[in-house]
Amino acid sequence: MRLAVVGAAGRMGGALIRAVTEMDGVELCGAVERAGAEAIGADAGVVAGIPPLDIPVTDDPLPVFAAADGVLDFTAPSATRGFAELAAQARCVHVIGTTGMTEEDVEAIRPAARHARLVKSGNMSLGVNLLAALVRRAAAALDEDFDIEVLEMHHRHKVDAPSGTALLLGDAAAAGRGIDLAGHSVRVRDGITGARERGDIGFATLRGGSVIGDHSVILAGPLETLTLSHHAQDRSIFARGAVKAALWARDRKPGLYSMADVLGLAD
Ligand code: NAD
């Protein structure tokens, strides 16, 4: 499967290029960055910290998408909206790891799923998707006497909060409880907030250093607390998951899929 990486010079872009060159059944066919990026014209391998691949990073996605069977996209919401349209036109698989997308952003990419296969997830690792399935189960088993709080920490460069993974875990908890996350989430607390509302799902965000991604879901009940956690040790877990998602989606019908679908964890 011929895969292109967009956002090639980013932290995840490098991890994706390395994963594509290391994994079976896939080859890198192009690397795209935004116009004006320092990496334009540089070799994609060198940009990713590996030997040259003879693939220059370009700011023109059109010929790259035309030659690709799939596109791996961990960029920014506005960029991902544009790439979804291009991927649908080129009929290639679009794997979206970009986080911080609003409801409006998600609605904007939905039409692309009529013609193309999209896999979108706030976290592409096996561990976090399994954690989400466990959180759903725990939230279903425990009633509202157990307060649910999602705690996350990421490196100092991260621009969105709470993380896509924290929201994915919050969604899993809400699904387990049979409620809508939007109507029950508390994303910020400051000052005299009043007592915690029964049934709320709270979020707390930490930022610092080079932390790749730590998440805990705390279910705090009367006299006992259950904590379910995941610690990411390397970005390659997300990159390898993205490549697996592309391979999985290749033979599917057009649609918008999640990583839980890819891993067989959806119900
Ligand atoms: P980053 O800032 O290091 O990289 C993003 C790259 O995208 C940059 O190089 C930027 O120049 C490029 N870019 C932006 N607009 C572009 C455009 N129009 N065309 C081409 N390239 C463009 O960020 P990062 O740490 O690599 O994270 C990227 C995204 O992936 C974030 O939203 C992050 O939260 C998300 N992420 C998701 C997962 C997951 O498993 N789903 C894991 C890690 C990170």
PDB file of C-alpha atoms and ligand atoms in Angstrom:
ATOM      1  CA  MET A   1       0.000   0.000   0.000  1.00  0.00           C
ATOM      2  CA  ARG A   2       1.443   3.366  -1.033  1.00  0.00           C
ATOM      3  CA  LEU A   3       1.187   5.826   1.852  1.00  0.00           C
ATOM      4  CA  ALA A   4       1.818   9.554   2.009  1.00  0.00           C
ATOM      5  CA  VAL A   5       2.507  11.498   5.196  1.00  0.00           C
ATOM      6  CA  VAL A   6       1.172  15.046   5.594  1.00  0.00           C
ATOM      7  CA  GLY A   7       2.672  17.238   8.312  1.00  0.00           C
ATOM      8  CA  ALA A   8       5.896  15.380   7.532  1.00  0.00           C
ATOM      9  CA  ALA A   9       8.150  17.644   9.605  1.00  0.00           C
ATOM     10  CA  GLY A  10       6.046  17.426  12.768  1.00  0.00           C
ATOM     11  CA  ARG A  11       6.714  15.253  15.819  1.00  0.00           C
ATOM     12  CA  MET A  12       4.174  12.693  14.594  1.00  0.00           C
ATOM     13  CA  GLY A  13       5.177  13.226  10.935  1.00  0.00           C
ATOM     14  CA  GLY A  14       8.675  11.885  11.681  1.00  0.00           C
ATOM     15  CA  ALA A  15       7.287   8.944  13.650  1.00  0.00           C
ATOM     16  CA  LEU A  16       4.908   8.140  10.755  1.00  0.00           C
ATOM     17  CA  ILE A  17       7.672   8.226   8.123  1.00  0.00           C
ATOM     18  CA  ARG A  18       9.797   5.891  10.265  1.00  0.00           C
ATOM     19  CA  ALA A  19       6.852   3.521  10.860  1.00  0.00           C
ATOM     20  CA  VAL A  20       5.997   3.336   7.148  1.00  0.00           C
ATOM     21  CA  THR A  21       9.600   2.457   6.271  1.00  0.00           C
ATOM     22  CA  GLU A  22       9.778  -0.210   9.014  1.00  0.00           C
ATOM     23  CA  MET A  23       6.432  -1.983   8.547  1.00  0.00           C
ATOM     24  CA  ASP A  24       5.495  -4.701   6.054  1.00  0.00           C
ATOM     25  CA  GLY A  25       2.975  -4.179   3.274  1.00  0.00           C
ATOM     26  CA  VAL A  26       3.433  -0.404   3.013  1.00  0.00           C
ATOM     27  CA  GLU A  27       5.799   2.016   1.292  1.00  0.00           C
ATOM     28  CA  LEU A  28       6.206   5.775   1.508  1.00  0.00           C
ATOM     29  CA  CYS A  29       5.184   7.538  -1.702  1.00  0.00           C
ATOM     30  CA  GLY A  30       5.162  11.180  -0.626  1.00  0.00           C
ATOM     31  CA  ALA A  31       5.620  13.699   2.167  1.00  0.00           C
ATOM     32  CA  VAL A  32       3.777  17.021   2.456  1.00  0.00           C
ATOM     33  CA  GLU A  33       4.321  20.085   4.635  1.00  0.00           C
ATOM     34  CA  ARG A  34       2.647  23.491   4.754  1.00  0.00           C
ATOM     35  CA  ALA A  35       3.832  26.150   2.309  1.00  0.00           C
ATOM     36  CA  GLY A  36       6.790  28.026   3.749  1.00  0.00           C
ATOM     37  CA  ALA A  37       7.874  25.225   6.092  1.00  0.00           C
ATOM     38  CA  GLU A  38      11.632  24.858   6.465  1.00  0.00           C
ATOM     39  CA  ALA A  39      11.458  21.193   5.435  1.00  0.00           C
ATOM     40  CA  ILE A  40      10.156  21.887   1.905  1.00  0.00           C
ATOM     41  CA  GLY A  41      12.601  20.380  -0.603  1.00  0.00           C
ATOM     42  CA  ALA A  42      14.457  18.378   2.061  1.00  0.00           C
ATOM     43  CA  ASP A  43      14.529  14.572   1.905  1.00  0.00           C
ATOM     44  CA  ALA A  44      11.655  12.971   3.875  1.00  0.00           C
ATOM     45  CA  GLY A  45      13.995  10.368   5.405  1.00  0.00           C
ATOM     46  CA  VAL A  46      16.458  12.993   6.604  1.00  0.00           C
ATOM     47  CA  VAL A  47      13.588  15.092   8.027  1.00  0.00           C
ATOM     48  CA  ALA A  48      12.488  11.993   9.991  1.00  0.00           C
ATOM     49  CA  GLY A  49      16.027  11.324  11.255  1.00  0.00           C
ATOM     50  CA  ILE A  50      16.676   8.230   9.107  1.00  0.00           C
ATOM     51  CA  PRO A  51      18.764   7.711   5.913  1.00  0.00           C
ATOM     52  CA  PRO A  52      17.537   9.472   2.726  1.00  0.00           C
ATOM     53  CA  LEU A  53      14.496   7.955   0.984  1.00  0.00           C
ATOM     54  CA  ASP A  54      14.802   9.973  -2.218  1.00  0.00           C
ATOM     55  CA  ILE A  55      11.406  11.557  -1.533  1.00  0.00           C
ATOM     56  CA  PRO A  56      11.494  15.359  -1.259  1.00  0.00           C
ATOM     57  CA  VAL A  57       9.027  17.044   1.092  1.00  0.00           C
ATOM     58  CA  THR A  58       6.597  19.126  -0.994  1.00  0.00           C
ATOM     59  CA  ASP A  59       3.942  21.746  -0.294  1.00  0.00           C
ATOM     60  CA  ASP A  60       1.761  20.533  -3.199  1.00  0.00           C
ATOM     61  CA  PRO A  61      -0.516  17.727  -1.978  1.00  0.00           C
ATOM     62  CA  LEU A  62      -2.300  17.135  -5.326  1.00  0.00           C
ATOM     63  CA  PRO A  63       0.255  14.918  -7.126  1.00  0.00           C
ATOM     64  CA  VAL A  64       1.071  13.172  -3.843  1.00  0.00           C
ATOM     65  CA  PHE A  65      -2.569  12.267  -3.149  1.00  0.00           C
ATOM     66  CA  ALA A  66      -3.037  11.178  -6.783  1.00  0.00           C
ATOM     67  CA  ALA A  67      -0.197   8.668  -6.396  1.00  0.00           C
ATOM     68  CA  ALA A  68      -1.180   7.402  -2.922  1.00  0.00           C
ATOM     69  CA  ASP A  69      -3.489   4.616  -1.723  1.00  0.00           C
ATOM     70  CA  GLY A  70      -3.619   6.222   1.708  1.00  0.00           C
ATOM     71  CA  VAL A  71      -2.712   9.431   3.558  1.00  0.00           C
ATOM     72  CA  LEU A  72      -1.589   9.619   7.182  1.00  0.00           C
ATOM     73  CA  ASP A  73      -2.595  12.967   8.663  1.00  0.00           C
ATOM     74  CA  PHE A  74      -1.534  14.229  12.109  1.00  0.00           C
ATOM     75  CA  THR A  75      -1.567  17.982  11.439  1.00  0.00           C
ATOM     76  CA  ALA A  76      -4.070  20.663  12.510  1.00  0.00           C
ATOM     77  CA  PRO A  77      -7.895  20.870  12.208  1.00  0.00           C
ATOM     78  CA  SER A  78      -7.993  23.390   9.322  1.00  0.00           C
ATOM     79  CA  ALA A  79      -5.379  21.408   7.369  1.00  0.00           C
ATOM     80  CA  THR A  80      -7.237  18.129   7.989  1.00  0.00           C
ATOM     81  CA  ARG A  81     -10.482  19.612   6.622  1.00  0.00           C
ATOM     82  CA  GLY A  82      -8.729  20.408   3.347  1.00  0.00           C
ATOM     83  CA  PHE A  83      -6.955  17.044   3.191  1.00  0.00           C
ATOM     84  CA  ALA A  84     -10.270  15.186   3.684  1.00  0.00           C
ATOM     85  CA  GLU A  85     -11.630  16.782   0.526  1.00  0.00           C
ATOM     86  CA  LEU A  86      -8.487  15.987  -1.462  1.00  0.00           C
ATOM     87  CA  ALA A  87      -8.362  12.399  -0.190  1.00  0.00           C
ATOM     88  CA  ALA A  88     -12.015  11.874  -1.160  1.00  0.00           C
ATOM     89  CA  GLN A  89     -11.352  13.231  -4.658  1.00  0.00           C
ATOM     90  CA  ALA A  90      -8.317  10.968  -5.031  1.00  0.00           C
ATOM     91  CA  ARG A  91     -10.309   8.029  -3.504  1.00  0.00           C
ATOM     92  CA  CYS A  92      -7.545   7.290  -1.039  1.00  0.00           C
ATOM     93  CA  VAL A  93      -7.809   6.140   2.564  1.00  0.00           C
ATOM     94  CA  HIS A  94      -7.500   9.073   4.981  1.00  0.00           C
ATOM     95  CA  VAL A  95      -6.200   8.254   8.464  1.00  0.00           C
ATOM     96  CA  ILE A  96      -6.812  11.239  10.762  1.00  0.00           C
ATOM     97  CA  GLY A  97      -4.937  11.532  14.048  1.00  0.00           C
ATOM     98  CA  THR A  98      -5.346  15.315  14.289  1.00  0.00           C
ATOM     99  CA  THR A  99      -6.968  16.390  17.563  1.00  0.00           C
ATOM    100  CA  GLY A 100      -8.636  19.619  18.684  1.00  0.00           C
ATOM    101  CA  MET A 101     -11.279  19.283  15.964  1.00  0.00           C
ATOM    102  CA  THR A 102     -14.583  21.032  16.764  1.00  0.00           C
ATOM    103  CA  GLU A 103     -18.037  19.622  15.976  1.00  0.00           C
ATOM    104  CA  GLU A 104     -18.022  21.931  12.953  1.00  0.00           C
ATOM    105  CA  ASP A 105     -14.667  20.492  11.772  1.00  0.00           C
ATOM    106  CA  VAL A 106     -16.037  16.953  12.086  1.00  0.00           C
ATOM    107  CA  GLU A 107     -19.206  17.896  10.180  1.00  0.00           C
ATOM    108  CA  ALA A 108     -17.013  19.394   7.438  1.00  0.00           C
ATOM    109  CA  ILE A 109     -15.162  16.108   6.869  1.00  0.00           C
ATOM    110  CA  ARG A 110     -18.300  13.943   7.020  1.00  0.00           C
ATOM    111  CA  PRO A 111     -19.260  14.352   3.315  1.00  0.00           C
ATOM    112  CA  ALA A 112     -15.851  12.919   2.365  1.00  0.00           C
ATOM    113  CA  ALA A 113     -16.909   9.638   4.010  1.00  0.00           C
ATOM    114  CA  ARG A 114     -19.550   9.148   1.312  1.00  0.00           C
ATOM    115  CA  HIS A 115     -16.794   8.403  -1.204  1.00  0.00           C
ATOM    116  CA  ALA A 116     -13.692   7.657   0.838  1.00  0.00           C
ATOM    117  CA  ARG A 117     -12.628   5.518   3.760  1.00  0.00           C
ATOM    118  CA  LEU A 118     -11.692   7.656   6.756  1.00  0.00           C
ATOM    119  CA  VAL A 119     -10.343   6.394  10.059  1.00  0.00           C
ATOM    120  CA  LYS A 120     -10.346   9.088  12.742  1.00  0.00           C
ATOM    121  CA  SER A 121      -9.243   8.680  16.331  1.00  0.00           C
ATOM    122  CA  GLY A 122      -7.907  10.917  19.072  1.00  0.00           C
ATOM    123  CA  ASN A 123      -5.543   8.067  19.892  1.00  0.00           C
ATOM    124  CA  MET A 124      -4.291   5.377  17.546  1.00  0.00           C
ATOM    125  CA  SER A 125      -2.614   3.132  20.131  1.00  0.00           C
ATOM    126  CA  LEU A 126      -3.846  -0.338  21.037  1.00  0.00           C
ATOM    127  CA  GLY A 127      -3.459   0.374  24.764  1.00  0.00           C
ATOM    128  CA  VAL A 128      -5.620   3.505  24.871  1.00  0.00           C
ATOM    129  CA  ASN A 129      -8.377   1.965  22.783  1.00  0.00           C
ATOM    130  CA  LEU A 130      -8.409  -1.041  25.085  1.00  0.00           C
ATOM    131  CA  LEU A 131      -8.431   1.356  28.045  1.00  0.00           C
ATOM    132  CA  ALA A 132     -11.486   3.094  26.547  1.00  0.00           C
ATOM    133  CA  ALA A 133     -13.292  -0.251  26.334  1.00  0.00           C
ATOM    134  CA  LEU A 134     -12.420  -0.948  29.996  1.00  0.00           C
ATOM    135  CA  VAL A 135     -13.558   2.540  31.074  1.00  0.00           C
ATOM    136  CA  ARG A 136     -16.878   2.029  29.319  1.00  0.00           C
ATOM    137  CA  ARG A 137     -17.343  -1.231  31.138  1.00  0.00           C
ATOM    138  CA  ALA A 138     -16.366   0.211  34.530  1.00  0.00           C
ATOM    139  CA  ALA A 139     -18.684   3.214  34.068  1.00  0.00           C
ATOM    140  CA  ALA A 140     -21.548   0.876  33.171  1.00  0.00           C
ATOM    141  CA  ALA A 141     -20.903  -1.299  36.220  1.00  0.00           C
ATOM    142  CA  LEU A 142     -20.612   1.556  38.746  1.00  0.00           C
ATOM    143  CA  ASP A 143     -23.448   3.987  39.401  1.00  0.00           C
ATOM    144  CA  GLU A 144     -23.281   7.759  39.939  1.00  0.00           C
ATOM    145  CA  ASP A 145     -22.013   7.235  43.482  1.00  0.00           C
ATOM    146  CA  PHE A 146     -18.709   6.971  41.645  1.00  0.00           C
ATOM    147  CA  ASP A 147     -17.451  10.348  40.380  1.00  0.00           C
ATOM    148  CA  ILE A 148     -15.526  10.106  37.104  1.00  0.00           C
ATOM    149  CA  GLU A 149     -12.487  12.343  36.517  1.00  0.00           C
ATOM    150  CA  VAL A 150     -10.128  12.184  33.520  1.00  0.00           C
ATOM    151  CA  LEU A 151      -6.574  13.383  34.172  1.00  0.00           C
ATOM    152  CA  GLU A 152      -4.041  13.893  31.380  1.00  0.00           C
ATOM    153  CA  MET A 153      -0.488  15.181  30.984  1.00  0.00           C
ATOM    154  CA  HIS A 154       1.336  16.073  27.764  1.00  0.00           C
ATOM    155  CA  HIS A 155       4.519  17.838  26.655  1.00  0.00           C
ATOM    156  CA  ARG A 156       4.772  21.628  26.789  1.00  0.00           C
ATOM    157  CA  HIS A 157       4.223  22.111  23.017  1.00  0.00           C
ATOM    158  CA  LYS A 158       0.726  20.637  22.868  1.00  0.00           C
ATOM    159  CA  VAL A 159      -1.773  23.281  21.672  1.00  0.00           C
ATOM    160  CA  ASP A 160      -5.211  21.770  22.450  1.00  0.00           C
ATOM    161  CA  ALA A 161      -6.818  20.793  25.757  1.00  0.00           C
ATOM    162  CA  PRO A 162      -8.203  18.509  27.007  1.00  0.00           C
ATOM    163  CA  SER A 163      -6.317  16.053  24.797  1.00  0.00           C
ATOM    164  CA  GLY A 164      -8.162  14.111  22.099  1.00  0.00           C
ATOM    165  CA  THR A 165      -7.463  11.011  24.163  1.00  0.00           C
ATOM    166  CA  ALA A 166      -8.962  12.507  27.327  1.00  0.00           C
ATOM    167  CA  LEU A 167     -12.121  13.320  25.359  1.00  0.00           C
ATOM    168  CA  LEU A 168     -12.158   9.822  23.863  1.00  0.00           C
ATOM    169  CA  LEU A 169     -11.971   8.384  27.392  1.00  0.00           C
ATOM    170  CA  GLY A 170     -14.660  10.817  28.602  1.00  0.00           C
ATOM    171  CA  ASP A 171     -16.873   9.677  25.725  1.00  0.00           C
ATOM    172  CA  ALA A 172     -16.276   6.046  26.695  1.00  0.00           C
ATOM    173  CA  ALA A 173     -17.274   6.796  30.310  1.00  0.00           C
ATOM    174  CA  ALA A 174     -20.391   8.673  29.142  1.00  0.00           C
ATOM    175  CA  ALA A 175     -21.335   5.822  26.802  1.00  0.00           C
ATOM    176  CA  GLY A 176     -20.965   3.344  29.691  1.00  0.00           C
ATOM    177  CA  ARG A 177     -23.320   5.506  31.758  1.00  0.00           C
ATOM    178  CA  GLY A 178     -25.728   5.965  28.876  1.00  0.00           C
ATOM    179  CA  ILE A 179     -25.387   9.771  28.926  1.00  0.00           C
ATOM    180  CA  ASP A 180     -24.176  12.434  26.504  1.00  0.00           C
ATOM    181  CA  LEU A 181     -20.692  13.753  27.369  1.00  0.00           C
ATOM    182  CA  ALA A 182     -21.440  17.303  26.149  1.00  0.00           C
ATOM    183  CA  GLY A 183     -24.231  17.729  28.712  1.00  0.00           C
ATOM    184  CA  HIS A 184     -22.182  16.377  31.628  1.00  0.00           C
ATOM    185  CA  SER A 185     -18.562  17.405  31.109  1.00  0.00           C
ATOM    186  CA  VAL A 186     -16.706  19.877  33.324  1.00  0.00           C
ATOM    187  CA  ARG A 187     -13.599  20.909  31.438  1.00  0.00           C
ATOM    188  CA  VAL A 188     -12.358  23.754  33.651  1.00  0.00           C
ATOM    189  CA  ARG A 189     -12.628  24.527  37.389  1.00  0.00           C
ATOM    190  CA  ASP A 190     -11.460  27.790  38.899  1.00  0.00           C
ATOM    191  CA  GLY A 191     -12.457  29.783  41.983  1.00  0.00           C
ATOM    192  CA  ILE A 192     -15.605  29.089  44.006  1.00  0.00           C
ATOM    193  CA  THR A 193     -17.083  26.416  41.786  1.00  0.00           C
ATOM    194  CA  GLY A 194     -19.616  25.008  44.220  1.00  0.00           C
ATOM    195  CA  ALA A 195     -19.824  21.325  45.022  1.00  0.00           C
ATOM    196  CA  ARG A 196     -19.398  18.720  42.329  1.00  0.00           C
ATOM    197  CA  GLU A 197     -22.639  17.856  40.489  1.00  0.00           C
ATOM    198  CA  ARG A 198     -23.586  14.206  40.690  1.00  0.00           C
ATOM    199  CA  GLY A 199     -23.034  12.478  37.321  1.00  0.00           C
ATOM    200  CA  ASP A 200     -20.546  15.044  35.959  1.00  0.00           C
ATOM    201  CA  ILE A 201     -17.448  13.832  34.132  1.00  0.00           C
ATOM    202  CA  GLY A 202     -14.514  16.102  35.011  1.00  0.00           C
ATOM    203  CA  PHE A 203     -11.310  16.816  33.109  1.00  0.00           C
ATOM    204  CA  ALA A 204      -7.957  18.013  34.427  1.00  0.00           C
ATOM    205  CA  THR A 205      -5.058  18.999  32.175  1.00  0.00           C
ATOM    206  CA  LEU A 206      -1.338  19.103  32.959  1.00  0.00           C
ATOM    207  CA  ARG A 207       1.323  20.378  30.517  1.00  0.00           C
ATOM    208  CA  GLY A 208       5.095  20.137  30.804  1.00  0.00           C
ATOM    209  CA  GLY A 209       8.421  18.776  29.620  1.00  0.00           C
ATOM    210  CA  SER A 210       8.495  16.073  26.974  1.00  0.00           C
ATOM    211  CA  VAL A 211       5.685  13.827  28.265  1.00  0.00           C
ATOM    212  CA  ILE A 212       4.290  11.939  25.247  1.00  0.00           C
ATOM    213  CA  GLY A 213       0.901  11.210  26.818  1.00  0.00           C
ATOM    214  CA  ASP A 214      -0.264  10.021  30.241  1.00  0.00           C
ATOM    215  CA  HIS A 215      -3.960   9.428  30.939  1.00  0.00           C
ATOM    216  CA  SER A 216      -5.864   8.250  33.990  1.00  0.00           C
ATOM    217  CA  VAL A 217      -9.562   7.749  34.474  1.00  0.00           C
ATOM    218  CA  ILE A 218     -10.420   7.928  38.162  1.00  0.00           C
ATOM    219  CA  LEU A 219     -13.691   6.510  39.459  1.00  0.00           C
ATOM    220  CA  ALA A 220     -13.968   7.863  42.979  1.00  0.00           C
ATOM    221  CA  GLY A 221     -16.705   6.279  45.064  1.00  0.00           C
ATOM    222  CA  PRO A 222     -17.655   6.064  48.697  1.00  0.00           C
ATOM    223  CA  LEU A 223     -14.576   4.723  50.516  1.00  0.00           C
ATOM    224  CA  GLU A 224     -12.901   3.304  47.411  1.00  0.00           C
ATOM    225  CA  THR A 225     -11.259   4.673  44.257  1.00  0.00           C
ATOM    226  CA  LEU A 226     -10.554   2.862  41.027  1.00  0.00           C
ATOM    227  CA  THR A 227      -7.905   4.246  38.641  1.00  0.00           C
ATOM    228  CA  LEU A 228      -7.409   3.028  35.065  1.00  0.00           C
ATOM    229  CA  SER A 229      -4.270   4.410  33.385  1.00  0.00           C
ATOM    230  CA  HIS A 230      -2.184   4.433  30.238  1.00  0.00           C
ATOM    231  CA  HIS A 231       1.381   5.693  29.825  1.00  0.00           C
ATOM    232  CA  ALA A 232       2.721   6.228  26.283  1.00  0.00           C
ATOM    233  CA  GLN A 233       6.476   5.621  26.134  1.00  0.00           C
ATOM    234  CA  ASP A 234       7.047   6.427  22.456  1.00  0.00           C
ATOM    235  CA  ARG A 235       5.167   8.104  19.565  1.00  0.00           C
ATOM    236  CA  SER A 236       5.731   4.993  17.462  1.00  0.00           C
ATOM    237  CA  ILE A 237       2.659   3.395  19.125  1.00  0.00           C
ATOM    238  CA  PHE A 238       0.424   6.016  17.455  1.00  0.00           C
ATOM    239  CA  ALA A 239       2.307   5.861  14.151  1.00  0.00           C
ATOM    240  CA  ARG A 240       2.154   2.072  13.930  1.00  0.00           C
ATOM    241  CA  GLY A 241      -1.537   2.186  14.809  1.00  0.00           C
ATOM    242  CA  ALA A 242      -2.105   4.698  11.986  1.00  0.00           C
ATOM    243  CA  VAL A 243      -0.384   2.417   9.457  1.00  0.00           C
ATOM    244  CA  LYS A 244      -2.470  -0.540  10.697  1.00  0.00           C
ATOM    245  CA  ALA A 245      -5.599   1.608  10.288  1.00  0.00           C
ATOM    246  CA  ALA A 246      -4.674   2.399   6.666  1.00  0.00           C
ATOM    247  CA  LEU A 247      -4.104  -1.281   5.860  1.00  0.00           C
ATOM    248  CA  TRP A 248      -7.398  -2.230   7.552  1.00  0.00           C
ATOM    249  CA  ALA A 249      -9.405   0.483   5.760  1.00  0.00           C
ATOM    250  CA  ARG A 250      -8.055  -0.393   2.336  1.00  0.00           C
ATOM    251  CA  ASP A 251     -10.705  -3.057   1.643  1.00  0.00           C
ATOM    252  CA  ARG A 252     -13.615  -1.424   3.483  1.00  0.00           C
ATOM    253  CA  LYS A 253     -16.634   0.384   2.119  1.00  0.00           C
ATOM    254  CA  PRO A 254     -16.545   4.219   2.220  1.00  0.00           C
ATOM    255  CA  GLY A 255     -17.312   5.518   5.710  1.00  0.00           C
ATOM    256  CA  LEU A 256     -15.990   7.248   8.815  1.00  0.00           C
ATOM    257  CA  TYR A 257     -14.404   4.611  11.051  1.00  0.00           C
ATOM    258  CA  SER A 258     -12.728   4.707  14.465  1.00  0.00           C
ATOM    259  CA  MET A 259      -9.670   2.941  15.828  1.00  0.00           C
ATOM    260  CA  ALA A 260     -12.041   0.779  17.896  1.00  0.00           C
ATOM    261  CA  ASP A 261     -13.396  -0.537  14.552  1.00  0.00           C
ATOM    262  CA  VAL A 262      -9.855  -1.272  13.352  1.00  0.00           C
ATOM    263  CA  LEU A 263      -8.936  -3.112  16.551  1.00  0.00           C
ATOM    264  CA  GLY A 264     -12.217  -5.015  16.812  1.00  0.00           C
ATOM    265  CA  LEU A 265     -13.106  -3.253  20.081  1.00  0.00           C
ATOM    266  CA  ALA A 266     -16.288  -1.538  18.868  1.00  0.00           C
ATOM    267  CA  ASP A 267     -19.608  -2.971  19.952  1.00  0.00           C
TER     268      ASP A 267
HETATM  269  P1  NAD B   1       3.468  19.142  15.341  1.00  0.00           P
HETATM  270  O1  NAD B   1       3.120  20.586  15.512  1.00  0.00           O
HETATM  271  O2  NAD B   1       4.844  18.685  15.735  1.00  0.00           O
HETATM  272  O3  NAD B   1       3.235  18.701  13.822  1.00  0.00           O
HETATM  273  C1  NAD B   1       2.185  19.134  13.004  1.00  0.00           C
HETATM  274  C2  NAD B   1       2.775  19.356  11.618  1.00  0.00           C
HETATM  275  O4  NAD B   1       1.707  19.591  10.689  1.00  0.00           O
HETATM  276  C3  NAD B   1       3.723  20.574  11.567  1.00  0.00           C
HETATM  277  O5  NAD B   1       4.967  20.181  10.989  1.00  0.00           O
HETATM  278  C4  NAD B   1       2.955  21.543  10.680  1.00  0.00           C
HETATM  279  O6  NAD B   1       3.814  22.372   9.891  1.00  0.00           O
HETATM  280  C5  NAD B   1       2.158  20.574   9.802  1.00  0.00           C
HETATM  281  N1  NAD B   1       1.046  21.227   9.117  1.00  0.00           N
HETATM  282  C6  NAD B   1       0.160  22.128   9.621  1.00  0.00           C
HETATM  283  N2  NAD B   1      -0.662  22.561   8.648  1.00  0.00           N
HETATM  284  C7  NAD B   1      -0.306  21.903   7.517  1.00  0.00           C
HETATM  285  C8  NAD B   1      -0.775  21.931   6.169  1.00  0.00           C
HETATM  286  N3  NAD B   1      -1.793  22.703   5.803  1.00  0.00           N
HETATM  287  N4  NAD B   1      -0.153  21.142   5.269  1.00  0.00           N
HETATM  288  C9  NAD B   1       0.863  20.337   5.615  1.00  0.00           C
HETATM  289  N5  NAD B   1       1.378  20.286   6.870  1.00  0.00           N
HETATM  290  C10 NAD B   1       0.783  21.065   7.809  1.00  0.00           C
HETATM  291  O7  NAD B   1       2.374  18.357  16.167  1.00  0.00           O
HETATM  292  P2  NAD B   1       2.389  16.798  16.583  1.00  0.00           P
HETATM  293  O8  NAD B   1       2.833  16.675  18.000  1.00  0.00           O
HETATM  294  O9  NAD B   1       3.059  15.995  15.523  1.00  0.00           O
HETATM  295  O10 NAD B   1       0.819  16.507  16.590  1.00  0.00           O
HETATM  296  C11 NAD B   1       0.047  16.696  15.425  1.00  0.00           C
HETATM  297  C12 NAD B   1      -1.418  16.373  15.736  1.00  0.00           C
HETATM  298  O11 NAD B   1      -1.540  14.974  16.020  1.00  0.00           O
HETATM  299  C13 NAD B   1      -1.962  17.100  16.973  1.00  0.00           C
HETATM  300  O12 NAD B   1      -3.327  17.417  16.733  1.00  0.00           O
HETATM  301  C14 NAD B   1      -1.823  16.063  18.071  1.00  0.00           C
HETATM  302  O13 NAD B   1      -2.689  16.263  19.148  1.00  0.00           O
HETATM  303  C15 NAD B   1      -2.179  14.826  17.289  1.00  0.00           C
HETATM  304  N6  NAD B   1      -1.745  13.540  17.868  1.00  0.00           N
HETATM  305  C16 NAD B   1      -2.630  12.506  17.729  1.00  0.00           C
HETATM  306  C17 NAD B   1      -2.280  11.239  18.176  1.00  0.00           C
HETATM  307  C18 NAD B   1      -3.248  10.106  17.921  1.00  0.00           C
HETATM  308  O14 NAD B   1      -2.912   8.943  18.234  1.00  0.00           O
HETATM  309  N7  NAD B   1      -4.419  10.384  17.355  1.00  0.00           N
HETATM  310  C19 NAD B   1      -1.040  11.026  18.787  1.00  0.00           C
HETATM  311  C20 NAD B   1      -0.168  12.105  18.912  1.00  0.00           C
HETATM  312  C21 NAD B   1      -0.522  13.370  18.427  1.00  0.00           C
END
